[in-house]
Amino acid sequence: MWGRASALLQPPALGRGRFAHACGAALQGCLNRMRTRALVAIVVSTALVITMKWLVTRVEPRLTFFPSAGETETPKSIGLEYEALSIRTADGETIAAWWMRHEAARADIVYFHGNGGNLSIWLPILAGVQASGLNVLAFDYRGYGRSTGSPTEKGLYRDADAVLAELARLRQREGAAGSTVRRPIIYWGRSLGGPVAAYATTVTRPDGLILESTFPDKRAVLGRQFVLRTLNL
């Protein structure tokens, strides 16, 4: 009796084939769904990273640069003679600068100010540097003060290129007037101006470099923030 019951439980050969085929189809369908989900996850993750990088490029300048437009005070406001300069950059922006000379200058300073304000706000510091017996060439980055454009990291480097060329022109003009120009050139970078001043040394080597309250590069600011470092690659 048990033998007959066992035989009744065994599916016929044709039924076994259909069962195996159904299992295989189900397995293949499951694999296809898994592949689809994995592909969707990859596409969504890639789109998210791209979106985040785009947001970083849009938001980062607002978190880094704090320019003030216009010019409220000049060296003349505090009784100092100076020359107002308009310097053209290679990418078409116009940079506002001050050439503050000292009658017995011991060196020429190119001053790269911090990330806030404009030349007028930095005037007390610039006047103090000039009073110590130094010529000062100070400028507003693009988007600051009377300078055109909007500030970006690469844009600030282009501004530095133009300002260094202007210093060379000023010294050449002085030499053509009969003076012997032997003064050393010193780059002075404060805060955000530090990396820009450091970059300037790769363009025209100065006799000295002063870095004040600054950082070597963007990665140093990001520190151990893995996500931010990744988005800034």
mmCIF file with all atom_site columns, C-alpha atoms in Angstrom:
data_model
loop_
_atom_site.group_PDB
_atom_site.id
_atom_site.type_symbol
_atom_site.label_atom_id
_atom_site.label_alt_id
_atom_site.label_comp_id
_atom_site.label_asym_id
_atom_site.label_entity_id
_atom_site.label_seq_id
_atom_site.pdbx_PDB_ins_code
_atom_site.Cartn_x
_atom_site.Cartn_y
_atom_site.Cartn_z
_atom_site.occupancy
_atom_site.B_iso_or_equiv
_atom_site.pdbx_formal_charge
_atom_site.auth_seq_id
_atom_site.auth_comp_id
_atom_site.auth_asym_id
_atom_site.auth_atom_id
_atom_site.pdbx_PDB_model_num
ATOM 1   C CA . MET A 1 1   ? 0.000  0.000   0.000   1.00 0.00 ? 1   MET A CA 1
ATOM 2   C CA . TRP A 1 2   ? 2.840  2.365   0.907   1.00 0.00 ? 2   TRP A CA 1
ATOM 3   C CA . GLY A 1 3   ? 4.465  1.665   -2.464  1.00 0.00 ? 3   GLY A CA 1
ATOM 4   C CA . ARG A 1 4   ? 1.280  2.565   -4.317  1.00 0.00 ? 4   ARG A CA 1
ATOM 5   C CA . ALA A 1 5   ? 0.948  5.801   -2.294  1.00 0.00 ? 5   ALA A CA 1
ATOM 6   C CA . SER A 1 6   ? 4.554  6.767   -3.023  1.00 0.00 ? 6   SER A CA 1
ATOM 7   C CA . ALA A 1 7   ? 4.001  6.203   -6.685  1.00 0.00 ? 7   ALA A CA 1
ATOM 8   C CA . LEU A 1 8   ? 0.954  8.416   -6.598  1.00 0.00 ? 8   LEU A CA 1
ATOM 9   C CA . LEU A 1 9   ? 3.015  11.273  -5.063  1.00 0.00 ? 9   LEU A CA 1
ATOM 10  C CA . GLN A 1 10  ? 5.680  11.193  -7.792  1.00 0.00 ? 10  GLN A CA 1
ATOM 11  C CA . PRO A 1 11  ? 4.917  13.724  -10.556 1.00 0.00 ? 11  PRO A CA 1
ATOM 12  C CA . PRO A 1 12  ? 4.908  12.329  -14.073 1.00 0.00 ? 12  PRO A CA 1
ATOM 13  C CA . ALA A 1 13  ? 8.020  12.934  -16.194 1.00 0.00 ? 13  ALA A CA 1
ATOM 14  C CA . LEU A 1 14  ? 6.360  15.714  -18.196 1.00 0.00 ? 14  LEU A CA 1
ATOM 15  C CA . GLY A 1 15  ? 5.215  17.400  -14.984 1.00 0.00 ? 15  GLY A CA 1
ATOM 16  C CA . ARG A 1 16  ? 8.753  17.340  -13.605 1.00 0.00 ? 16  ARG A CA 1
ATOM 17  C CA . GLY A 1 17  ? 10.042 19.101  -16.745 1.00 0.00 ? 17  GLY A CA 1
ATOM 18  C CA . ARG A 1 18  ? 7.445  21.816  -16.510 1.00 0.00 ? 18  ARG A CA 1
ATOM 19  C CA . PHE A 1 19  ? 8.204  22.273  -12.818 1.00 0.00 ? 19  PHE A CA 1
ATOM 20  C CA . ALA A 1 20  ? 11.946 22.661  -13.494 1.00 0.00 ? 20  ALA A CA 1
ATOM 21  C CA . HIS A 1 21  ? 11.228 25.121  -16.298 1.00 0.00 ? 21  HIS A CA 1
ATOM 22  C CA . ALA A 1 22  ? 8.955  27.160  -14.034 1.00 0.00 ? 22  ALA A CA 1
ATOM 23  C CA . CYS A 1 23  ? 11.616 27.243  -11.305 1.00 0.00 ? 23  CYS A CA 1
ATOM 24  C CA . GLY A 1 24  ? 14.266 28.338  -13.809 1.00 0.00 ? 24  GLY A CA 1
ATOM 25  C CA . ALA A 1 25  ? 12.011 31.076  -15.169 1.00 0.00 ? 25  ALA A CA 1
ATOM 26  C CA . ALA A 1 26  ? 11.254 32.289  -11.665 1.00 0.00 ? 26  ALA A CA 1
ATOM 27  C CA . LEU A 1 27  ? 14.948 32.355  -10.798 1.00 0.00 ? 27  LEU A CA 1
ATOM 28  C CA . GLN A 1 28  ? 15.798 34.242  -13.988 1.00 0.00 ? 28  GLN A CA 1
ATOM 29  C CA . GLY A 1 29  ? 13.049 36.734  -13.288 1.00 0.00 ? 29  GLY A CA 1
ATOM 30  C CA . CYS A 1 30  ? 14.402 37.253  -9.783  1.00 0.00 ? 30  CYS A CA 1
ATOM 31  C CA . LEU A 1 31  ? 17.910 37.827  -11.158 1.00 0.00 ? 31  LEU A CA 1
ATOM 32  C CA . ASN A 1 32  ? 16.589 40.289  -13.740 1.00 0.00 ? 32  ASN A CA 1
ATOM 33  C CA . ARG A 1 33  ? 14.776 42.241  -11.027 1.00 0.00 ? 33  ARG A CA 1
ATOM 34  C CA . MET A 1 34  ? 17.939 42.332  -8.921  1.00 0.00 ? 34  MET A CA 1
ATOM 35  C CA . ARG A 1 35  ? 19.965 43.589  -11.902 1.00 0.00 ? 35  ARG A CA 1
ATOM 36  C CA . THR A 1 36  ? 17.361 46.266  -12.608 1.00 0.00 ? 36  THR A CA 1
ATOM 37  C CA . ARG A 1 37  ? 17.349 47.416  -9.001  1.00 0.00 ? 37  ARG A CA 1
ATOM 38  C CA . ALA A 1 38  ? 21.150 47.506  -8.908  1.00 0.00 ? 38  ALA A CA 1
ATOM 39  C CA . LEU A 1 39  ? 21.235 49.531  -12.138 1.00 0.00 ? 39  LEU A CA 1
ATOM 40  C CA . VAL A 1 40  ? 18.642 51.952  -10.790 1.00 0.00 ? 40  VAL A CA 1
ATOM 41  C CA . ALA A 1 41  ? 20.648 52.325  -7.560  1.00 0.00 ? 41  ALA A CA 1
ATOM 42  C CA . ILE A 1 42  ? 23.820 53.087  -9.549  1.00 0.00 ? 42  ILE A CA 1
ATOM 43  C CA . VAL A 1 43  ? 22.042 55.630  -11.754 1.00 0.00 ? 43  VAL A CA 1
ATOM 44  C CA . VAL A 1 44  ? 20.401 57.328  -8.755  1.00 0.00 ? 44  VAL A CA 1
ATOM 45  C CA . SER A 1 45  ? 23.697 57.405  -6.798  1.00 0.00 ? 45  SER A CA 1
ATOM 46  C CA . THR A 1 46  ? 25.557 58.883  -9.774  1.00 0.00 ? 46  THR A CA 1
ATOM 47  C CA . ALA A 1 47  ? 22.860 61.508  -10.285 1.00 0.00 ? 47  ALA A CA 1
ATOM 48  C CA . LEU A 1 48  ? 22.986 62.365  -6.575  1.00 0.00 ? 48  LEU A CA 1
ATOM 49  C CA . VAL A 1 49  ? 26.772 62.829  -6.621  1.00 0.00 ? 49  VAL A CA 1
ATOM 50  C CA . ILE A 1 50  ? 26.570 65.000  -9.752  1.00 0.00 ? 50  ILE A CA 1
ATOM 51  C CA . THR A 1 51  ? 23.812 67.071  -8.173  1.00 0.00 ? 51  THR A CA 1
ATOM 52  C CA . MET A 1 52  ? 25.791 67.489  -4.949  1.00 0.00 ? 52  MET A CA 1
ATOM 53  C CA . LYS A 1 53  ? 28.918 68.568  -6.846  1.00 0.00 ? 53  LYS A CA 1
ATOM 54  C CA . TRP A 1 54  ? 26.815 71.097  -8.773  1.00 0.00 ? 54  TRP A CA 1
ATOM 55  C CA . LEU A 1 55  ? 25.387 72.411  -5.513  1.00 0.00 ? 55  LEU A CA 1
ATOM 56  C CA . VAL A 1 56  ? 28.897 72.695  -4.059  1.00 0.00 ? 56  VAL A CA 1
ATOM 57  C CA . THR A 1 57  ? 30.051 74.789  -7.025  1.00 0.00 ? 57  THR A CA 1
ATOM 58  C CA . ARG A 1 58  ? 27.014 77.042  -6.559  1.00 0.00 ? 58  ARG A CA 1
ATOM 59  C CA . VAL A 1 59  ? 27.069 77.341  -2.781  1.00 0.00 ? 59  VAL A CA 1
ATOM 60  C CA . GLU A 1 60  ? 30.815 77.231  -2.051  1.00 0.00 ? 60  GLU A CA 1
ATOM 61  C CA . PRO A 1 61  ? 31.546 80.807  -3.235  1.00 0.00 ? 61  PRO A CA 1
ATOM 62  C CA . ARG A 1 62  ? 28.822 82.113  -0.906  1.00 0.00 ? 62  ARG A CA 1
ATOM 63  C CA . LEU A 1 63  ? 30.435 80.308  2.008   1.00 0.00 ? 63  LEU A CA 1
ATOM 64  C CA . THR A 1 64  ? 33.978 81.396  1.101   1.00 0.00 ? 64  THR A CA 1
ATOM 65  C CA . PHE A 1 65  ? 33.814 84.929  -0.249  1.00 0.00 ? 65  PHE A CA 1
ATOM 66  C CA . PHE A 1 66  ? 32.173 87.870  1.538   1.00 0.00 ? 66  PHE A CA 1
ATOM 67  C CA . PRO A 1 67  ? 32.775 90.876  -0.711  1.00 0.00 ? 67  PRO A CA 1
ATOM 68  C CA . SER A 1 68  ? 31.571 94.418  -0.112  1.00 0.00 ? 68  SER A CA 1
ATOM 69  C CA . ALA A 1 69  ? 30.805 96.442  -3.207  1.00 0.00 ? 69  ALA A CA 1
ATOM 70  C CA . GLY A 1 70  ? 31.982 99.978  -3.881  1.00 0.00 ? 70  GLY A CA 1
ATOM 71  C CA . GLU A 1 71  ? 34.561 102.130 -2.150  1.00 0.00 ? 71  GLU A CA 1
ATOM 72  C CA . THR A 1 72  ? 33.782 104.239 0.897   1.00 0.00 ? 72  THR A CA 1
ATOM 73  C CA . GLU A 1 73  ? 37.276 105.422 1.855   1.00 0.00 ? 73  GLU A CA 1
ATOM 74  C CA . THR A 1 74  ? 40.588 105.767 0.069   1.00 0.00 ? 74  THR A CA 1
ATOM 75  C CA . PRO A 1 75  ? 44.107 106.609 1.292   1.00 0.00 ? 75  PRO A CA 1
ATOM 76  C CA . LYS A 1 76  ? 43.345 110.220 0.416   1.00 0.00 ? 76  LYS A CA 1
ATOM 77  C CA . SER A 1 77  ? 40.596 110.142 3.072   1.00 0.00 ? 77  SER A CA 1
ATOM 78  C CA . ILE A 1 78  ? 43.311 109.870 5.730   1.00 0.00 ? 78  ILE A CA 1
ATOM 79  C CA . GLY A 1 79  ? 45.782 112.208 4.067   1.00 0.00 ? 79  GLY A CA 1
ATOM 80  C CA . LEU A 1 80  ? 47.893 109.706 2.108   1.00 0.00 ? 80  LEU A CA 1
ATOM 81  C CA . GLU A 1 81  ? 48.893 110.101 -1.513  1.00 0.00 ? 81  GLU A CA 1
ATOM 82  C CA . TYR A 1 82  ? 48.145 107.136 -3.722  1.00 0.00 ? 82  TYR A CA 1
ATOM 83  C CA . GLU A 1 83  ? 47.492 106.124 -7.320  1.00 0.00 ? 83  GLU A CA 1
ATOM 84  C CA . ALA A 1 84  ? 44.193 104.454 -8.210  1.00 0.00 ? 84  ALA A CA 1
ATOM 85  C CA . LEU A 1 85  ? 44.725 101.698 -10.756 1.00 0.00 ? 85  LEU A CA 1
ATOM 86  C CA . SER A 1 86  ? 42.434 99.690  -13.018 1.00 0.00 ? 86  SER A CA 1
ATOM 87  C CA . ILE A 1 87  ? 44.092 96.421  -13.986 1.00 0.00 ? 87  ILE A CA 1
ATOM 88  C CA . ARG A 1 88  ? 42.793 94.228  -16.798 1.00 0.00 ? 88  ARG A CA 1
ATOM 89  C CA . THR A 1 89  ? 42.923 90.461  -16.321 1.00 0.00 ? 89  THR A CA 1
ATOM 90  C CA . ALA A 1 90  ? 43.535 87.856  -19.023 1.00 0.00 ? 90  ALA A CA 1
ATOM 91  C CA . ASP A 1 91  ? 39.878 86.773  -18.891 1.00 0.00 ? 91  ASP A CA 1
ATOM 92  C CA . GLY A 1 92  ? 38.497 90.288  -19.306 1.00 0.00 ? 92  GLY A CA 1
ATOM 93  C CA . GLU A 1 93  ? 37.771 91.457  -15.748 1.00 0.00 ? 93  GLU A CA 1
ATOM 94  C CA . THR A 1 94  ? 38.886 94.824  -14.354 1.00 0.00 ? 94  THR A CA 1
ATOM 95  C CA . ILE A 1 95  ? 40.622 94.827  -10.977 1.00 0.00 ? 95  ILE A CA 1
ATOM 96  C CA . ALA A 1 96  ? 40.665 97.946  -8.776  1.00 0.00 ? 96  ALA A CA 1
ATOM 97  C CA . ALA A 1 97  ? 43.979 98.550  -7.005  1.00 0.00 ? 97  ALA A CA 1
ATOM 98  C CA . TRP A 1 98  ? 45.865 101.146 -4.965  1.00 0.00 ? 98  TRP A CA 1
ATOM 99  C CA . TRP A 1 99  ? 49.537 101.967 -5.390  1.00 0.00 ? 99  TRP A CA 1
ATOM 100 C CA . MET A 1 100 ? 50.589 103.544 -2.064  1.00 0.00 ? 100 MET A CA 1
ATOM 101 C CA . ARG A 1 101 ? 54.168 104.802 -2.270  1.00 0.00 ? 101 ARG A CA 1
ATOM 102 C CA . HIS A 1 102 ? 56.515 105.701 0.556   1.00 0.00 ? 102 HIS A CA 1
ATOM 103 C CA . GLU A 1 103 ? 59.153 108.364 -0.099  1.00 0.00 ? 103 GLU A CA 1
ATOM 104 C CA . ALA A 1 104 ? 61.897 106.197 1.420   1.00 0.00 ? 104 ALA A CA 1
ATOM 105 C CA . ALA A 1 105 ? 60.543 102.751 0.656   1.00 0.00 ? 105 ALA A CA 1
ATOM 106 C CA . ARG A 1 106 ? 62.657 99.776  1.696   1.00 0.00 ? 106 ARG A CA 1
ATOM 107 C CA . ALA A 1 107 ? 60.614 97.213  -0.249  1.00 0.00 ? 107 ALA A CA 1
ATOM 108 C CA . ASP A 1 108 ? 57.573 96.782  -2.479  1.00 0.00 ? 108 ASP A CA 1
ATOM 109 C CA . ILE A 1 109 ? 54.675 94.896  -0.899  1.00 0.00 ? 109 ILE A CA 1
ATOM 110 C CA . VAL A 1 110 ? 51.919 93.163  -2.866  1.00 0.00 ? 110 VAL A CA 1
ATOM 111 C CA . TYR A 1 111 ? 49.099 92.796  -0.350  1.00 0.00 ? 111 TYR A CA 1
ATOM 112 C CA . PHE A 1 112 ? 46.546 89.998  -0.776  1.00 0.00 ? 112 PHE A CA 1
ATOM 113 C CA . HIS A 1 113 ? 43.728 90.776  1.664   1.00 0.00 ? 113 HIS A CA 1
ATOM 114 C CA . GLY A 1 114 ? 41.264 88.403  3.338   1.00 0.00 ? 114 GLY A CA 1
ATOM 115 C CA . ASN A 1 115 ? 37.923 87.094  2.173   1.00 0.00 ? 115 ASN A CA 1
ATOM 116 C CA . GLY A 1 116 ? 35.754 89.890  3.573   1.00 0.00 ? 116 GLY A CA 1
ATOM 117 C CA . GLY A 1 117 ? 35.072 93.516  2.720   1.00 0.00 ? 117 GLY A CA 1
ATOM 118 C CA . ASN A 1 118 ? 37.037 95.569  0.212   1.00 0.00 ? 118 ASN A CA 1
ATOM 119 C CA . LEU A 1 119 ? 40.043 97.876  0.077   1.00 0.00 ? 119 LEU A CA 1
ATOM 120 C CA . SER A 1 120 ? 38.271 100.548 2.111   1.00 0.00 ? 120 SER A CA 1
ATOM 121 C CA . ILE A 1 121 ? 37.778 98.165  5.030   1.00 0.00 ? 121 ILE A CA 1
ATOM 122 C CA . TRP A 1 122 ? 41.424 97.092  4.872   1.00 0.00 ? 122 TRP A CA 1
ATOM 123 C CA . LEU A 1 123 ? 42.668 100.703 4.657   1.00 0.00 ? 123 LEU A CA 1
ATOM 124 C CA . PRO A 1 124 ? 43.888 100.988 8.293   1.00 0.00 ? 124 PRO A CA 1
ATOM 125 C CA . ILE A 1 125 ? 46.084 97.902  7.860   1.00 0.00 ? 125 ILE A CA 1
ATOM 126 C CA . LEU A 1 126 ? 47.377 99.053  4.484   1.00 0.00 ? 126 LEU A CA 1
ATOM 127 C CA . ALA A 1 127 ? 48.186 102.489 5.891   1.00 0.00 ? 127 ALA A CA 1
ATOM 128 C CA . GLY A 1 128 ? 50.101 100.889 8.754   1.00 0.00 ? 128 GLY A CA 1
ATOM 129 C CA . VAL A 1 129 ? 52.152 98.776  6.355   1.00 0.00 ? 129 VAL A CA 1
ATOM 130 C CA . GLN A 1 130 ? 52.936 101.803 4.203   1.00 0.00 ? 130 GLN A CA 1
ATOM 131 C CA . ALA A 1 131 ? 53.886 103.904 7.249   1.00 0.00 ? 131 ALA A CA 1
ATOM 132 C CA . SER A 1 132 ? 56.542 101.361 8.182   1.00 0.00 ? 132 SER A CA 1
ATOM 133 C CA . GLY A 1 133 ? 58.554 102.417 5.133   1.00 0.00 ? 133 GLY A CA 1
ATOM 134 C CA . LEU A 1 134 ? 57.105 100.217 2.384   1.00 0.00 ? 134 LEU A CA 1
ATOM 135 C CA . ASN A 1 135 ? 55.443 100.722 -0.967  1.00 0.00 ? 135 ASN A CA 1
ATOM 136 C CA . VAL A 1 136 ? 52.106 98.898  -1.041  1.00 0.00 ? 136 VAL A CA 1
ATOM 137 C CA . LEU A 1 137 ? 50.255 97.546  -4.055  1.00 0.00 ? 137 LEU A CA 1
ATOM 138 C CA . ALA A 1 138 ? 46.868 96.400  -2.751  1.00 0.00 ? 138 ALA A CA 1
ATOM 139 C CA . PHE A 1 139 ? 43.922 95.264  -4.833  1.00 0.00 ? 139 PHE A CA 1
ATOM 140 C CA . ASP A 1 140 ? 40.365 94.003  -4.621  1.00 0.00 ? 140 ASP A CA 1
ATOM 141 C CA . TYR A 1 141 ? 39.673 90.549  -5.993  1.00 0.00 ? 141 TYR A CA 1
ATOM 142 C CA . ARG A 1 142 ? 37.076 90.249  -8.723  1.00 0.00 ? 142 ARG A CA 1
ATOM 143 C CA . GLY A 1 143 ? 33.620 90.915  -7.291  1.00 0.00 ? 143 GLY A CA 1
ATOM 144 C CA . TYR A 1 144 ? 35.072 92.969  -4.409  1.00 0.00 ? 144 TYR A CA 1
ATOM 145 C CA . GLY A 1 145 ? 34.950 96.758  -4.147  1.00 0.00 ? 145 GLY A CA 1
ATOM 146 C CA . ARG A 1 146 ? 35.031 98.310  -7.616  1.00 0.00 ? 146 ARG A CA 1
ATOM 147 C CA . SER A 1 147 ? 36.415 95.193  -9.303  1.00 0.00 ? 147 SER A CA 1
ATOM 148 C CA . THR A 1 148 ? 34.194 93.509  -11.867 1.00 0.00 ? 148 THR A CA 1
ATOM 149 C CA . GLY A 1 149 ? 33.128 89.874  -12.033 1.00 0.00 ? 149 GLY A CA 1
ATOM 150 C CA . SER A 1 150 ? 32.382 87.294  -9.360  1.00 0.00 ? 150 SER A CA 1
ATOM 151 C CA . PRO A 1 151 ? 34.969 85.677  -7.062  1.00 0.00 ? 151 PRO A CA 1
ATOM 152 C CA . THR A 1 152 ? 36.057 82.096  -7.686  1.00 0.00 ? 152 THR A CA 1
ATOM 153 C CA . GLU A 1 153 ? 39.186 80.211  -6.697  1.00 0.00 ? 153 GLU A CA 1
ATOM 154 C CA . LYS A 1 154 ? 40.557 80.138  -10.247 1.00 0.00 ? 154 LYS A CA 1
ATOM 155 C CA . GLY A 1 155 ? 39.470 83.731  -10.806 1.00 0.00 ? 155 GLY A CA 1
ATOM 156 C CA . LEU A 1 156 ? 41.564 84.932  -7.853  1.00 0.00 ? 156 LEU A CA 1
ATOM 157 C CA . TYR A 1 157 ? 44.636 83.331  -9.408  1.00 0.00 ? 157 TYR A CA 1
ATOM 158 C CA . ARG A 1 158 ? 43.959 85.201  -12.654 1.00 0.00 ? 158 ARG A CA 1
ATOM 159 C CA . ASP A 1 159 ? 43.687 88.402  -10.610 1.00 0.00 ? 159 ASP A CA 1
ATOM 160 C CA . ALA A 1 160 ? 47.084 87.680  -9.054  1.00 0.00 ? 160 ALA A CA 1
ATOM 161 C CA . ASP A 1 161 ? 48.622 87.181  -12.508 1.00 0.00 ? 161 ASP A CA 1
ATOM 162 C CA . ALA A 1 162 ? 47.405 90.605  -13.601 1.00 0.00 ? 162 ALA A CA 1
ATOM 163 C CA . VAL A 1 163 ? 48.515 92.361  -10.412 1.00 0.00 ? 163 VAL A CA 1
ATOM 164 C CA . LEU A 1 164 ? 52.040 90.941  -10.637 1.00 0.00 ? 164 LEU A CA 1
ATOM 165 C CA . ALA A 1 165 ? 52.289 92.173  -14.229 1.00 0.00 ? 165 ALA A CA 1
ATOM 166 C CA . GLU A 1 166 ? 51.131 95.605  -13.027 1.00 0.00 ? 166 GLU A CA 1
ATOM 167 C CA . LEU A 1 167 ? 53.829 95.709  -10.343 1.00 0.00 ? 167 LEU A CA 1
ATOM 168 C CA . ALA A 1 168 ? 56.436 94.952  -12.989 1.00 0.00 ? 168 ALA A CA 1
ATOM 169 C CA . ARG A 1 169 ? 55.051 97.829  -15.085 1.00 0.00 ? 169 ARG A CA 1
ATOM 170 C CA . LEU A 1 170 ? 55.165 100.239 -12.135 1.00 0.00 ? 170 LEU A CA 1
ATOM 171 C CA . ARG A 1 171 ? 58.764 99.368  -11.360 1.00 0.00 ? 171 ARG A CA 1
ATOM 172 C CA . GLN A 1 172 ? 59.701 99.642  -15.028 1.00 0.00 ? 172 GLN A CA 1
ATOM 173 C CA . ARG A 1 173 ? 58.070 103.071 -15.185 1.00 0.00 ? 173 ARG A CA 1
ATOM 174 C CA . GLU A 1 174 ? 60.064 104.186 -12.172 1.00 0.00 ? 174 GLU A CA 1
ATOM 175 C CA . GLY A 1 175 ? 63.273 102.896 -13.754 1.00 0.00 ? 175 GLY A CA 1
ATOM 176 C CA . ALA A 1 176 ? 62.518 104.708 -17.010 1.00 0.00 ? 176 ALA A CA 1
ATOM 177 C CA . ALA A 1 177 ? 62.166 107.937 -15.021 1.00 0.00 ? 177 ALA A CA 1
ATOM 178 C CA . GLY A 1 178 ? 65.784 107.645 -13.947 1.00 0.00 ? 178 GLY A CA 1
ATOM 179 C CA . SER A 1 179 ? 65.485 105.870 -10.611 1.00 0.00 ? 179 SER A CA 1
ATOM 180 C CA . THR A 1 180 ? 67.373 102.677 -9.878  1.00 0.00 ? 180 THR A CA 1
ATOM 181 C CA . VAL A 1 181 ? 64.884 100.094 -8.642  1.00 0.00 ? 181 VAL A CA 1
ATOM 182 C CA . ARG A 1 182 ? 66.644 97.661  -6.319  1.00 0.00 ? 182 ARG A CA 1
ATOM 183 C CA . ARG A 1 183 ? 63.993 97.266  -3.698  1.00 0.00 ? 183 ARG A CA 1
ATOM 184 C CA . PRO A 1 184 ? 63.037 93.708  -2.775  1.00 0.00 ? 184 PRO A CA 1
ATOM 185 C CA . ILE A 1 185 ? 59.554 92.444  -3.593  1.00 0.00 ? 185 ILE A CA 1
ATOM 186 C CA . ILE A 1 186 ? 57.491 90.832  -0.833  1.00 0.00 ? 186 ILE A CA 1
ATOM 187 C CA . TYR A 1 187 ? 54.120 89.101  -1.141  1.00 0.00 ? 187 TYR A CA 1
ATOM 188 C CA . TRP A 1 188 ? 51.924 89.434  1.940   1.00 0.00 ? 188 TRP A CA 1
ATOM 189 C CA . GLY A 1 189 ? 48.862 87.180  2.142   1.00 0.00 ? 189 GLY A CA 1
ATOM 190 C CA . ARG A 1 190 ? 46.277 87.441  4.900   1.00 0.00 ? 190 ARG A CA 1
ATOM 191 C CA . SER A 1 191 ? 43.715 84.659  5.507   1.00 0.00 ? 191 SER A CA 1
ATOM 192 C CA . LEU A 1 192 ? 42.198 83.852  2.094   1.00 0.00 ? 192 LEU A CA 1
ATOM 193 C CA . GLY A 1 193 ? 44.989 85.895  0.532   1.00 0.00 ? 193 GLY A CA 1
ATOM 194 C CA . GLY A 1 194 ? 47.564 83.395  1.807   1.00 0.00 ? 194 GLY A CA 1
ATOM 195 C CA . PRO A 1 195 ? 46.994 80.698  -0.842  1.00 0.00 ? 195 PRO A CA 1
ATOM 196 C CA . VAL A 1 196 ? 46.745 83.387  -3.525  1.00 0.00 ? 196 VAL A CA 1
ATOM 197 C CA . ALA A 1 197 ? 50.069 84.881  -2.406  1.00 0.00 ? 197 ALA A CA 1
ATOM 198 C CA . ALA A 1 198 ? 51.586 81.389  -2.336  1.00 0.00 ? 198 ALA A CA 1
ATOM 199 C CA . TYR A 1 199 ? 50.329 80.834  -5.874  1.00 0.00 ? 199 TYR A CA 1
ATOM 200 C CA . ALA A 1 200 ? 51.879 84.155  -6.925  1.00 0.00 ? 200 ALA A CA 1
ATOM 201 C CA . THR A 1 201 ? 55.332 82.819  -5.972  1.00 0.00 ? 201 THR A CA 1
ATOM 202 C CA . THR A 1 202 ? 54.967 80.235  -8.765  1.00 0.00 ? 202 THR A CA 1
ATOM 203 C CA . VAL A 1 203 ? 54.392 83.023  -11.290 1.00 0.00 ? 203 VAL A CA 1
ATOM 204 C CA . THR A 1 204 ? 57.061 85.544  -10.282 1.00 0.00 ? 204 THR A CA 1
ATOM 205 C CA . ARG A 1 205 ? 59.462 84.607  -7.516  1.00 0.00 ? 205 ARG A CA 1
ATOM 206 C CA . PRO A 1 206 ? 59.560 87.304  -4.796  1.00 0.00 ? 206 PRO A CA 1
ATOM 207 C CA . ASP A 1 207 ? 62.333 88.125  -2.372  1.00 0.00 ? 207 ASP A CA 1
ATOM 208 C CA . GLY A 1 208 ? 60.067 87.349  0.564   1.00 0.00 ? 208 GLY A CA 1
ATOM 209 C CA . LEU A 1 209 ? 56.696 85.849  1.452   1.00 0.00 ? 209 LEU A CA 1
ATOM 210 C CA . ILE A 1 210 ? 54.503 86.633  4.481   1.00 0.00 ? 210 ILE A CA 1
ATOM 211 C CA . LEU A 1 211 ? 51.561 84.357  5.236   1.00 0.00 ? 211 LEU A CA 1
ATOM 212 C CA . GLU A 1 212 ? 49.343 85.643  8.038   1.00 0.00 ? 212 GLU A CA 1
ATOM 213 C CA . SER A 1 213 ? 46.475 83.687  9.654   1.00 0.00 ? 213 SER A CA 1
ATOM 214 C CA . THR A 1 214 ? 46.142 81.537  6.588   1.00 0.00 ? 214 THR A CA 1
ATOM 215 C CA . PHE A 1 215 ? 45.967 77.961  5.321   1.00 0.00 ? 215 PHE A CA 1
ATOM 216 C CA . PRO A 1 216 ? 47.969 76.134  2.611   1.00 0.00 ? 216 PRO A CA 1
ATOM 217 C CA . ASP A 1 217 ? 45.057 75.046  0.412   1.00 0.00 ? 217 ASP A CA 1
ATOM 218 C CA . LYS A 1 218 ? 41.375 74.113  0.292   1.00 0.00 ? 218 LYS A CA 1
ATOM 219 C CA . ARG A 1 219 ? 41.996 70.549  1.445   1.00 0.00 ? 219 ARG A CA 1
ATOM 220 C CA . ALA A 1 220 ? 43.511 71.853  4.655   1.00 0.00 ? 220 ALA A CA 1
ATOM 221 C CA . VAL A 1 221 ? 40.248 73.653  5.379   1.00 0.00 ? 221 VAL A CA 1
ATOM 222 C CA . LEU A 1 222 ? 38.143 70.595  4.576   1.00 0.00 ? 222 LEU A CA 1
ATOM 223 C CA . GLY A 1 223 ? 40.309 68.533  6.920   1.00 0.00 ? 223 GLY A CA 1
ATOM 224 C CA . ARG A 1 224 ? 38.921 65.094  7.593   1.00 0.00 ? 224 ARG A CA 1
ATOM 225 C CA . GLN A 1 225 ? 35.492 65.761  6.109   1.00 0.00 ? 225 GLN A CA 1
ATOM 226 C CA . PHE A 1 226 ? 35.457 62.829  3.685   1.00 0.00 ? 226 PHE A CA 1
ATOM 227 C CA . VAL A 1 227 ? 32.241 63.802  1.933   1.00 0.00 ? 227 VAL A CA 1
ATOM 228 C CA . LEU A 1 228 ? 33.339 67.398  1.332   1.00 0.00 ? 228 LEU A CA 1
ATOM 229 C CA . ARG A 1 229 ? 36.769 66.280  0.131   1.00 0.00 ? 229 ARG A CA 1
ATOM 230 C CA . THR A 1 230 ? 35.145 63.836  -2.284  1.00 0.00 ? 230 THR A CA 1
ATOM 231 C CA . LEU A 1 231 ? 32.773 66.441  -3.681  1.00 0.00 ? 231 LEU A CA 1
ATOM 232 C CA . ASN A 1 232 ? 35.718 68.801  -4.231  1.00 0.00 ? 232 ASN A CA 1
ATOM 233 C CA . LEU A 1 233 ? 37.768 66.333  -6.277  1.00 0.00 ? 233 LEU A CA 1
#
